[in-house]
Amino acid sequence: MDAEGDRLSGLQDDLILQILSFVGLKDAIGTSVLSPRWRYLWTSTPHLSFSSEDFPTVDKFSSFVNHVLSRRNNQAQVSSVNLYLRLKDGQDVAHRIMNYAFSHNVQQVNLTCWFGNITCFPDDDIGFSLSLSNSQTIKHLTFSRCCYYDHIALTSTSKLSSLTTLHLDHITLYDGFFSNCPNLENLTLNCCRMLGSNAFKISHPRLCNLTVNQGQGHLVSNTLDVVAPQLKNLTITEFGGSYRISAPELASLLFRGFAPFMFSTDGLNLLEKAQLSLYSLNGLDSPDAPSIISLLQKLHNVEDFSLSVEIVELLNSAVERISHQPSPFANVKSLKILPRINCGWKHQHVQVIMSTEVKSYLLDSSPEAALTEVPSEHCCDLIAARALILKKAENNHA
């Protein structure tokens, strides 16, 4: 190929390495035959991406990993690692890759394990454990398990001073893990378990954004205990139980799932936005009224408020409980009624019939507030918009 036609080779090495980061390692290695200049370029790529699905056996995958790590330029730092592991016996390979990345100052790790439904471990047994004790530079970690039987644990016996963003999916933690992450600001827990505690405890002085999703009963405890003095955004979905929330700086709350047995706080005086979509297995009924009314009273400073039609219907049936109470919402500017939730979080449109007493309870202290009913086709747009806002918040704190 002549010089005019080979424009790619005319680029600077840093730009070529950036291009190679968008292809798999097998393809990146393949570029070594293009010319003498390309022969060793792939060995300096800062982004390592491995997938066991590219290989029929663990041995072949292990050989490829050995080839990459042994020939890589050891003077080049590792910025990010992506690892998709689908082989049950590939745990040693995963540890080898992670240890190499940790020793080369990796900053971002995305690890997905799918070991298959091979072994059903007892509740307290761990099938695979990843230790972060050797990583002092990692800033962003996403760790996911795609299997409902094997338990995968994340541990660390040393401080992870650089870690700011942590996203865990179906992972087991031990009580006290977050104390080893002093600068953690963004935390997402999806269907995770915590061992060594009667409650699922999240206590952190610098946490800004927190999302907790229980899923189908994966958490060991039915009590969520959050102590986060700097927390700004809190999302709780499908977590049925009791809640103790100490977050005096909280500005945004999304609560979607089972009606809480108990919701206690130290005060939510700075809360500006709240969205409540609550239900129970047999529909919200009179026994749910005290806890939900108590929760509503804790949102007294909210300005942008959304609540599901199920809550409106419950308040309609509990008029005697609210008819003599003043409206707790003195600052509401927008009140949105969300459609009914059914299985799979699909929203079903139901005509909202709000009694005079309920309307007075919600809006008497904010007579200028705009009351709107959200169509079912737009409800998921609100959830998506919130997810985008949280993602931007994470990026701002990264």
Short mmCIF file of N, CA and C in Angstrom, two decimals, residues 192-334:
data_model
loop_
_atom_site.label_atom_id
_atom_site.label_comp_id
_atom_site.label_asym_id
_atom_site.label_seq_id
_atom_site.Cartn_x
_atom_site.Cartn_y
_atom_site.Cartn_z
N CYS A 192 -28.12 -7.31 45.17
CA CYS A 192 -26.92 -7.70 45.91
C CYS A 192 -27.29 -8.23 47.30
N ARG A 193 -26.34 -8.94 47.91
CA ARG A 193 -26.52 -9.48 49.26
C ARG A 193 -25.43 -8.92 50.15
N MET A 194 -25.74 -8.82 51.44
CA MET A 194 -24.74 -8.41 52.41
C MET A 194 -24.73 -9.42 53.55
N LEU A 195 -23.57 -10.00 53.80
CA LEU A 195 -23.42 -10.97 54.86
C LEU A 195 -22.79 -10.33 56.09
N GLY A 196 -23.12 -10.86 57.26
CA GLY A 196 -22.52 -10.37 58.49
C GLY A 196 -23.29 -9.27 59.16
N SER A 197 -24.53 -9.00 58.71
CA SER A 197 -25.33 -7.94 59.30
C SER A 197 -26.80 -8.31 59.21
N ASN A 198 -27.58 -7.87 60.21
CA ASN A 198 -29.02 -8.10 60.20
C ASN A 198 -29.74 -7.12 59.28
N ALA A 199 -29.06 -6.06 58.88
CA ALA A 199 -29.63 -5.08 57.97
C ALA A 199 -28.66 -4.86 56.82
N PHE A 200 -29.21 -4.38 55.70
CA PHE A 200 -28.35 -4.01 54.58
C PHE A 200 -27.88 -2.59 54.86
N LYS A 201 -26.64 -2.46 55.30
CA LYS A 201 -26.13 -1.17 55.78
C LYS A 201 -25.26 -0.50 54.73
N ILE A 202 -25.56 0.76 54.49
CA ILE A 202 -24.74 1.60 53.61
C ILE A 202 -24.44 2.87 54.38
N SER A 203 -23.25 2.96 54.89
CA SER A 203 -22.84 4.13 55.66
C SER A 203 -21.59 4.71 55.03
N HIS A 204 -21.71 5.97 54.59
CA HIS A 204 -20.57 6.56 53.89
C HIS A 204 -20.64 8.08 53.96
N PRO A 205 -19.53 8.73 54.30
CA PRO A 205 -19.56 10.19 54.48
C PRO A 205 -19.56 11.01 53.20
N ARG A 206 -19.16 10.39 52.05
CA ARG A 206 -19.02 11.17 50.82
C ARG A 206 -19.97 10.73 49.71
N LEU A 207 -20.78 9.76 49.95
CA LEU A 207 -21.67 9.23 48.92
C LEU A 207 -22.66 10.30 48.45
N CYS A 208 -22.76 10.48 47.11
CA CYS A 208 -23.64 11.50 46.53
C CYS A 208 -24.85 10.89 45.82
N ASN A 209 -24.65 9.77 45.13
CA ASN A 209 -25.72 9.15 44.34
C ASN A 209 -25.82 7.67 44.71
N LEU A 210 -27.02 7.24 45.10
CA LEU A 210 -27.22 5.86 45.54
C LEU A 210 -28.46 5.28 44.88
N THR A 211 -28.30 4.09 44.27
CA THR A 211 -29.42 3.34 43.70
C THR A 211 -29.40 1.93 44.29
N VAL A 212 -30.52 1.51 44.85
CA VAL A 212 -30.63 0.17 45.43
C VAL A 212 -31.86 -0.51 44.84
N ASN A 213 -31.64 -1.67 44.23
CA ASN A 213 -32.73 -2.46 43.67
C ASN A 213 -32.66 -3.86 44.26
N GLN A 214 -33.74 -4.30 44.89
CA GLN A 214 -33.74 -5.61 45.52
C GLN A 214 -34.01 -6.73 44.53
N GLY A 215 -34.83 -6.48 43.55
CA GLY A 215 -35.22 -7.56 42.64
C GLY A 215 -36.15 -8.53 43.33
N GLN A 216 -36.05 -9.78 42.96
CA GLN A 216 -36.96 -10.80 43.48
C GLN A 216 -36.40 -11.45 44.74
N GLY A 217 -36.28 -10.65 45.80
CA GLY A 217 -35.91 -11.19 47.09
C GLY A 217 -34.47 -11.61 47.22
N HIS A 218 -33.55 -10.93 46.55
CA HIS A 218 -32.16 -11.36 46.60
C HIS A 218 -31.42 -10.87 47.85
N LEU A 219 -31.90 -9.79 48.45
CA LEU A 219 -31.18 -9.27 49.60
C LEU A 219 -31.47 -10.10 50.83
N VAL A 220 -30.43 -10.30 51.65
CA VAL A 220 -30.57 -11.13 52.84
C VAL A 220 -31.51 -10.48 53.84
N SER A 221 -31.46 -9.16 53.95
CA SER A 221 -32.24 -8.45 54.96
C SER A 221 -33.38 -7.68 54.31
N ASN A 222 -34.44 -7.44 55.09
CA ASN A 222 -35.54 -6.61 54.64
C ASN A 222 -35.46 -5.23 55.26
N THR A 223 -34.30 -4.87 55.80
CA THR A 223 -34.10 -3.55 56.36
C THR A 223 -32.96 -2.86 55.63
N LEU A 224 -33.25 -1.68 55.09
CA LEU A 224 -32.24 -0.87 54.42
C LEU A 224 -31.85 0.26 55.35
N ASP A 225 -30.59 0.33 55.69
CA ASP A 225 -30.08 1.32 56.64
C ASP A 225 -29.04 2.18 55.93
N VAL A 226 -29.39 3.44 55.66
CA VAL A 226 -28.50 4.34 54.92
C VAL A 226 -28.13 5.52 55.80
N VAL A 227 -26.83 5.73 55.95
CA VAL A 227 -26.31 6.92 56.64
C VAL A 227 -25.32 7.58 55.68
N ALA A 228 -25.74 8.68 55.08
CA ALA A 228 -24.93 9.33 54.05
C ALA A 228 -25.17 10.84 54.11
N PRO A 229 -24.36 11.56 54.87
CA PRO A 229 -24.60 12.99 55.08
C PRO A 229 -24.48 13.85 53.83
N GLN A 230 -23.80 13.35 52.77
CA GLN A 230 -23.65 14.13 51.55
C GLN A 230 -24.54 13.63 50.41
N LEU A 231 -25.41 12.67 50.67
CA LEU A 231 -26.22 12.07 49.62
C LEU A 231 -27.18 13.09 49.02
N LYS A 232 -27.18 13.14 47.67
CA LYS A 232 -28.05 14.08 46.95
C LYS A 232 -29.20 13.36 46.24
N ASN A 233 -28.93 12.18 45.67
CA ASN A 233 -29.94 11.46 44.88
C ASN A 233 -30.05 10.03 45.38
N LEU A 234 -31.28 9.61 45.70
CA LEU A 234 -31.54 8.27 46.21
C LEU A 234 -32.65 7.62 45.39
N THR A 235 -32.35 6.42 44.86
CA THR A 235 -33.34 5.64 44.13
C THR A 235 -33.47 4.28 44.80
N ILE A 236 -34.70 3.91 45.18
CA ILE A 236 -34.99 2.62 45.80
C ILE A 236 -36.07 1.94 44.99
N THR A 237 -35.80 0.73 44.48
CA THR A 237 -36.79 0.01 43.69
C THR A 237 -36.88 -1.43 44.17
N GLU A 238 -38.10 -1.92 44.26
CA GLU A 238 -38.39 -3.31 44.58
C GLU A 238 -37.71 -3.78 45.87
N PHE A 239 -37.66 -2.92 46.85
CA PHE A 239 -37.10 -3.30 48.15
C PHE A 239 -38.25 -3.29 49.15
N GLY A 240 -38.72 -4.45 49.53
CA GLY A 240 -39.85 -4.53 50.45
C GLY A 240 -39.38 -4.68 51.88
N GLY A 241 -39.71 -3.75 52.73
CA GLY A 241 -39.29 -3.87 54.12
C GLY A 241 -39.30 -2.54 54.82
N SER A 242 -38.31 -2.36 55.70
CA SER A 242 -38.20 -1.15 56.50
C SER A 242 -36.99 -0.34 56.06
N TYR A 243 -37.07 0.97 56.31
CA TYR A 243 -36.03 1.87 55.84
C TYR A 243 -35.64 2.83 56.95
N ARG A 244 -34.35 2.97 57.14
CA ARG A 244 -33.82 4.01 58.03
C ARG A 244 -32.86 4.84 57.18
N ILE A 245 -33.26 6.07 56.89
CA ILE A 245 -32.50 6.92 55.99
C ILE A 245 -32.04 8.17 56.74
N SER A 246 -30.74 8.34 56.81
CA SER A 246 -30.16 9.56 57.37
C SER A 246 -29.37 10.24 56.26
N ALA A 247 -30.03 11.20 55.60
CA ALA A 247 -29.44 11.90 54.45
C ALA A 247 -29.94 13.33 54.44
N PRO A 248 -29.41 14.18 55.31
CA PRO A 248 -29.93 15.55 55.45
C PRO A 248 -29.78 16.41 54.22
N GLU A 249 -28.87 16.04 53.28
CA GLU A 249 -28.66 16.84 52.06
C GLU A 249 -29.45 16.30 50.87
N LEU A 250 -30.30 15.31 51.09
CA LEU A 250 -31.00 14.66 49.98
C LEU A 250 -31.87 15.67 49.23
N ALA A 251 -31.70 15.69 47.89
CA ALA A 251 -32.47 16.60 47.04
C ALA A 251 -33.47 15.88 46.16
N SER A 252 -33.24 14.58 45.88
CA SER A 252 -34.10 13.85 44.97
C SER A 252 -34.30 12.42 45.48
N LEU A 253 -35.56 11.97 45.50
CA LEU A 253 -35.90 10.63 45.96
C LEU A 253 -36.84 9.97 44.95
N LEU A 254 -36.46 8.78 44.49
CA LEU A 254 -37.35 7.95 43.68
C LEU A 254 -37.57 6.65 44.44
N PHE A 255 -38.83 6.36 44.75
CA PHE A 255 -39.18 5.19 45.54
C PHE A 255 -40.23 4.41 44.75
N ARG A 256 -39.84 3.23 44.25
CA ARG A 256 -40.73 2.47 43.38
C ARG A 256 -40.71 1.01 43.82
N GLY A 257 -41.87 0.50 44.26
CA GLY A 257 -41.92 -0.89 44.68
C GLY A 257 -42.93 -1.11 45.78
N PHE A 258 -42.64 -2.10 46.65
CA PHE A 258 -43.55 -2.46 47.72
C PHE A 258 -43.69 -1.31 48.72
N ALA A 259 -44.90 -1.17 49.25
CA ALA A 259 -45.13 -0.17 50.29
C ALA A 259 -44.27 -0.49 51.50
N PRO A 260 -43.62 0.52 52.09
CA PRO A 260 -42.70 0.25 53.20
C PRO A 260 -43.45 -0.10 54.48
N PHE A 261 -42.84 -1.00 55.26
CA PHE A 261 -43.38 -1.27 56.59
C PHE A 261 -43.10 -0.08 57.52
N MET A 262 -41.94 0.51 57.32
CA MET A 262 -41.52 1.64 58.15
C MET A 262 -40.50 2.46 57.38
N PHE A 263 -40.63 3.78 57.45
CA PHE A 263 -39.69 4.67 56.77
C PHE A 263 -39.35 5.79 57.74
N SER A 264 -38.15 5.73 58.30
CA SER A 264 -37.74 6.75 59.26
C SER A 264 -36.58 7.54 58.69
N THR A 265 -36.56 8.83 58.99
CA THR A 265 -35.48 9.71 58.53
C THR A 265 -35.13 10.69 59.65
N ASP A 266 -33.98 11.33 59.47
CA ASP A 266 -33.58 12.41 60.37
C ASP A 266 -34.07 13.75 59.85
N GLY A 267 -34.90 13.72 58.82
CA GLY A 267 -35.38 14.95 58.21
C GLY A 267 -34.92 15.06 56.78
N LEU A 268 -35.83 15.49 55.90
CA LEU A 268 -35.52 15.67 54.49
C LEU A 268 -35.82 17.12 54.10
N ASN A 269 -35.22 18.03 54.81
CA ASN A 269 -35.56 19.44 54.67
C ASN A 269 -35.13 20.04 53.35
N LEU A 270 -34.18 19.42 52.66
CA LEU A 270 -33.69 19.96 51.39
C LEU A 270 -34.23 19.21 50.18
N LEU A 271 -35.16 18.28 50.41
CA LEU A 271 -35.70 17.49 49.31
C LEU A 271 -36.53 18.36 48.38
N GLU A 272 -36.19 18.34 47.08
CA GLU A 272 -36.88 19.15 46.09
C GLU A 272 -37.75 18.31 45.16
N LYS A 273 -37.33 17.07 44.91
CA LYS A 273 -38.04 16.24 43.94
C LYS A 273 -38.25 14.84 44.51
N ALA A 274 -39.48 14.33 44.36
CA ALA A 274 -39.79 12.99 44.85
C ALA A 274 -40.76 12.31 43.90
N GLN A 275 -40.53 11.01 43.70
CA GLN A 275 -41.43 10.19 42.89
C GLN A 275 -41.73 8.91 43.66
N LEU A 276 -43.01 8.66 43.94
CA LEU A 276 -43.43 7.47 44.68
C LEU A 276 -44.37 6.65 43.82
N SER A 277 -43.97 5.41 43.55
CA SER A 277 -44.83 4.45 42.86
C SER A 277 -44.86 3.20 43.73
N LEU A 278 -45.91 3.05 44.51
CA LEU A 278 -45.96 1.99 45.51
C LEU A 278 -47.09 1.02 45.24
N TYR A 279 -46.89 -0.22 45.67
CA TYR A 279 -47.92 -1.23 45.52
C TYR A 279 -47.69 -2.31 46.57
N SER A 280 -48.63 -3.24 46.69
CA SER A 280 -48.46 -4.44 47.51
C SER A 280 -48.99 -5.61 46.69
N LEU A 281 -48.71 -6.82 47.14
CA LEU A 281 -49.10 -8.00 46.37
C LEU A 281 -50.60 -8.08 46.16
N ASN A 282 -51.35 -7.65 47.15
CA ASN A 282 -52.82 -7.72 47.07
C ASN A 282 -53.45 -6.35 46.86
N GLY A 283 -52.62 -5.39 46.43
CA GLY A 283 -53.11 -4.03 46.26
C GLY A 283 -53.00 -3.26 47.56
N LEU A 284 -52.75 -1.96 47.46
CA LEU A 284 -52.65 -1.15 48.66
C LEU A 284 -53.99 -1.14 49.38
N ASP A 285 -53.95 -1.34 50.70
CA ASP A 285 -55.18 -1.43 51.48
C ASP A 285 -55.01 -0.67 52.78
N SER A 286 -56.05 -0.66 53.60
CA SER A 286 -56.05 0.12 54.84
C SER A 286 -54.82 -0.11 55.71
N PRO A 287 -54.32 -1.35 55.88
CA PRO A 287 -53.13 -1.53 56.72
C PRO A 287 -51.90 -0.79 56.22
N ASP A 288 -51.87 -0.47 54.92
CA ASP A 288 -50.73 0.26 54.37
C ASP A 288 -50.82 1.76 54.59
N ALA A 289 -52.01 2.25 54.94
CA ALA A 289 -52.24 3.69 55.02
C ALA A 289 -51.33 4.39 56.03
N PRO A 290 -51.17 3.91 57.26
CA PRO A 290 -50.35 4.66 58.23
C PRO A 290 -48.91 4.88 57.76
N SER A 291 -48.28 3.83 57.22
CA SER A 291 -46.88 3.98 56.81
C SER A 291 -46.75 4.91 55.61
N ILE A 292 -47.71 4.85 54.67
CA ILE A 292 -47.62 5.71 53.48
C ILE A 292 -47.91 7.16 53.84
N ILE A 293 -48.89 7.39 54.69
CA ILE A 293 -49.18 8.76 55.12
C ILE A 293 -47.99 9.33 55.89
N SER A 294 -47.38 8.49 56.71
CA SER A 294 -46.18 8.93 57.44
C SER A 294 -45.06 9.29 56.49
N LEU A 295 -44.90 8.51 55.42
CA LEU A 295 -43.89 8.81 54.43
C LEU A 295 -44.19 10.13 53.72
N LEU A 296 -45.44 10.35 53.35
CA LEU A 296 -45.83 11.59 52.69
C LEU A 296 -45.51 12.81 53.56
N GLN A 297 -45.74 12.68 54.85
CA GLN A 297 -45.49 13.82 55.75
C GLN A 297 -44.01 14.17 55.83
N LYS A 298 -43.15 13.21 55.54
CA LYS A 298 -41.72 13.47 55.58
C LYS A 298 -41.22 14.20 54.33
N LEU A 299 -42.11 14.36 53.34
CA LEU A 299 -41.72 15.02 52.08
C LEU A 299 -42.24 16.45 52.03
N HIS A 300 -42.32 17.11 53.16
CA HIS A 300 -43.05 18.37 53.26
C HIS A 300 -42.43 19.51 52.47
N ASN A 301 -41.16 19.44 52.12
CA ASN A 301 -40.53 20.55 51.38
C ASN A 301 -40.42 20.30 49.89
N VAL A 302 -40.95 19.19 49.41
CA VAL A 302 -40.79 18.83 48.02
C VAL A 302 -41.48 19.85 47.10
N GLU A 303 -40.86 20.12 45.94
CA GLU A 303 -41.43 21.05 44.96
C GLU A 303 -41.99 20.32 43.75
N ASP A 304 -41.29 19.31 43.28
CA ASP A 304 -41.73 18.52 42.13
C ASP A 304 -42.09 17.13 42.65
N PHE A 305 -43.38 16.81 42.66
CA PHE A 305 -43.86 15.60 43.34
C PHE A 305 -44.67 14.75 42.38
N SER A 306 -44.31 13.46 42.28
CA SER A 306 -45.05 12.51 41.46
C SER A 306 -45.44 11.32 42.33
N LEU A 307 -46.69 10.89 42.23
CA LEU A 307 -47.12 9.71 42.98
C LEU A 307 -48.07 8.89 42.13
N SER A 308 -48.07 7.59 42.38
CA SER A 308 -48.84 6.66 41.55
C SER A 308 -50.31 6.71 41.92
N VAL A 309 -51.14 6.29 40.97
CA VAL A 309 -52.58 6.28 41.18
C VAL A 309 -52.96 5.36 42.33
N GLU A 310 -52.14 4.31 42.60
CA GLU A 310 -52.43 3.43 43.73
C GLU A 310 -52.44 4.19 45.05
N ILE A 311 -51.54 5.17 45.18
CA ILE A 311 -51.49 5.96 46.41
C ILE A 311 -52.71 6.86 46.51
N VAL A 312 -53.13 7.43 45.39
CA VAL A 312 -54.34 8.25 45.39
C VAL A 312 -55.55 7.42 45.81
N GLU A 313 -55.65 6.21 45.28
CA GLU A 313 -56.78 5.34 45.62
C GLU A 313 -56.74 4.95 47.10
N LEU A 314 -55.53 4.72 47.63
CA LEU A 314 -55.43 4.40 49.05
C LEU A 314 -55.87 5.58 49.91
N LEU A 315 -55.43 6.78 49.53
CA LEU A 315 -55.84 7.97 50.29
C LEU A 315 -57.36 8.17 50.20
N ASN A 316 -57.95 7.86 49.04
CA ASN A 316 -59.41 7.94 48.92
C ASN A 316 -60.11 7.06 49.93
N SER A 317 -59.50 5.89 50.21
CA SER A 317 -60.12 4.95 51.14
C SER A 317 -59.74 5.22 52.60
N ALA A 318 -58.86 6.19 52.80
CA ALA A 318 -58.41 6.50 54.16
C ALA A 318 -58.67 7.96 54.49
N VAL A 319 -59.79 8.48 54.00
CA VAL A 319 -60.10 9.89 54.19
C VAL A 319 -60.17 10.26 55.66
N GLU A 320 -60.66 9.32 56.49
CA GLU A 320 -60.79 9.64 57.92
C GLU A 320 -59.44 9.90 58.57
N ARG A 321 -58.38 9.38 58.00
CA ARG A 321 -57.04 9.57 58.56
C ARG A 321 -56.44 10.91 58.18
N ILE A 322 -56.87 11.49 57.07
CA ILE A 322 -56.24 12.72 56.58
C ILE A 322 -57.16 13.93 56.62
N SER A 323 -58.46 13.72 56.82
CA SER A 323 -59.41 14.82 56.70
C SER A 323 -59.16 15.93 57.72
N HIS A 324 -58.59 15.59 58.87
CA HIS A 324 -58.35 16.60 59.91
C HIS A 324 -56.87 16.99 60.00
N GLN A 325 -56.09 16.54 59.00
CA GLN A 325 -54.67 16.89 59.00
C GLN A 325 -54.41 17.98 57.98
N PRO A 326 -53.55 18.93 58.31
CA PRO A 326 -53.21 19.96 57.32
C PRO A 326 -52.36 19.35 56.21
N SER A 327 -52.40 19.97 55.06
CA SER A 327 -51.58 19.50 53.96
C SER A 327 -50.10 19.69 54.31
N PRO A 328 -49.30 18.62 54.17
CA PRO A 328 -47.88 18.74 54.54
C PRO A 328 -47.02 19.40 53.47
N PHE A 329 -47.61 19.65 52.28
CA PHE A 329 -46.80 20.10 51.14
C PHE A 329 -46.98 21.60 50.92
N ALA A 330 -46.07 22.39 51.49
CA ALA A 330 -46.20 23.84 51.41
C ALA A 330 -45.50 24.43 50.19
N ASN A 331 -44.65 23.65 49.54
CA ASN A 331 -43.83 24.21 48.46
C ASN A 331 -44.05 23.55 47.11
N VAL A 332 -45.06 22.70 46.98
CA VAL A 332 -45.26 21.96 45.73
C VAL A 332 -45.61 22.92 44.59
N LYS A 333 -44.88 22.78 43.49
CA LYS A 333 -45.17 23.55 42.28
C LYS A 333 -45.77 22.67 41.20
N SER A 334 -45.45 21.37 41.26
CA SER A 334 -45.96 20.44 40.26
C SER A 334 -46.30 19.12 40.94
#
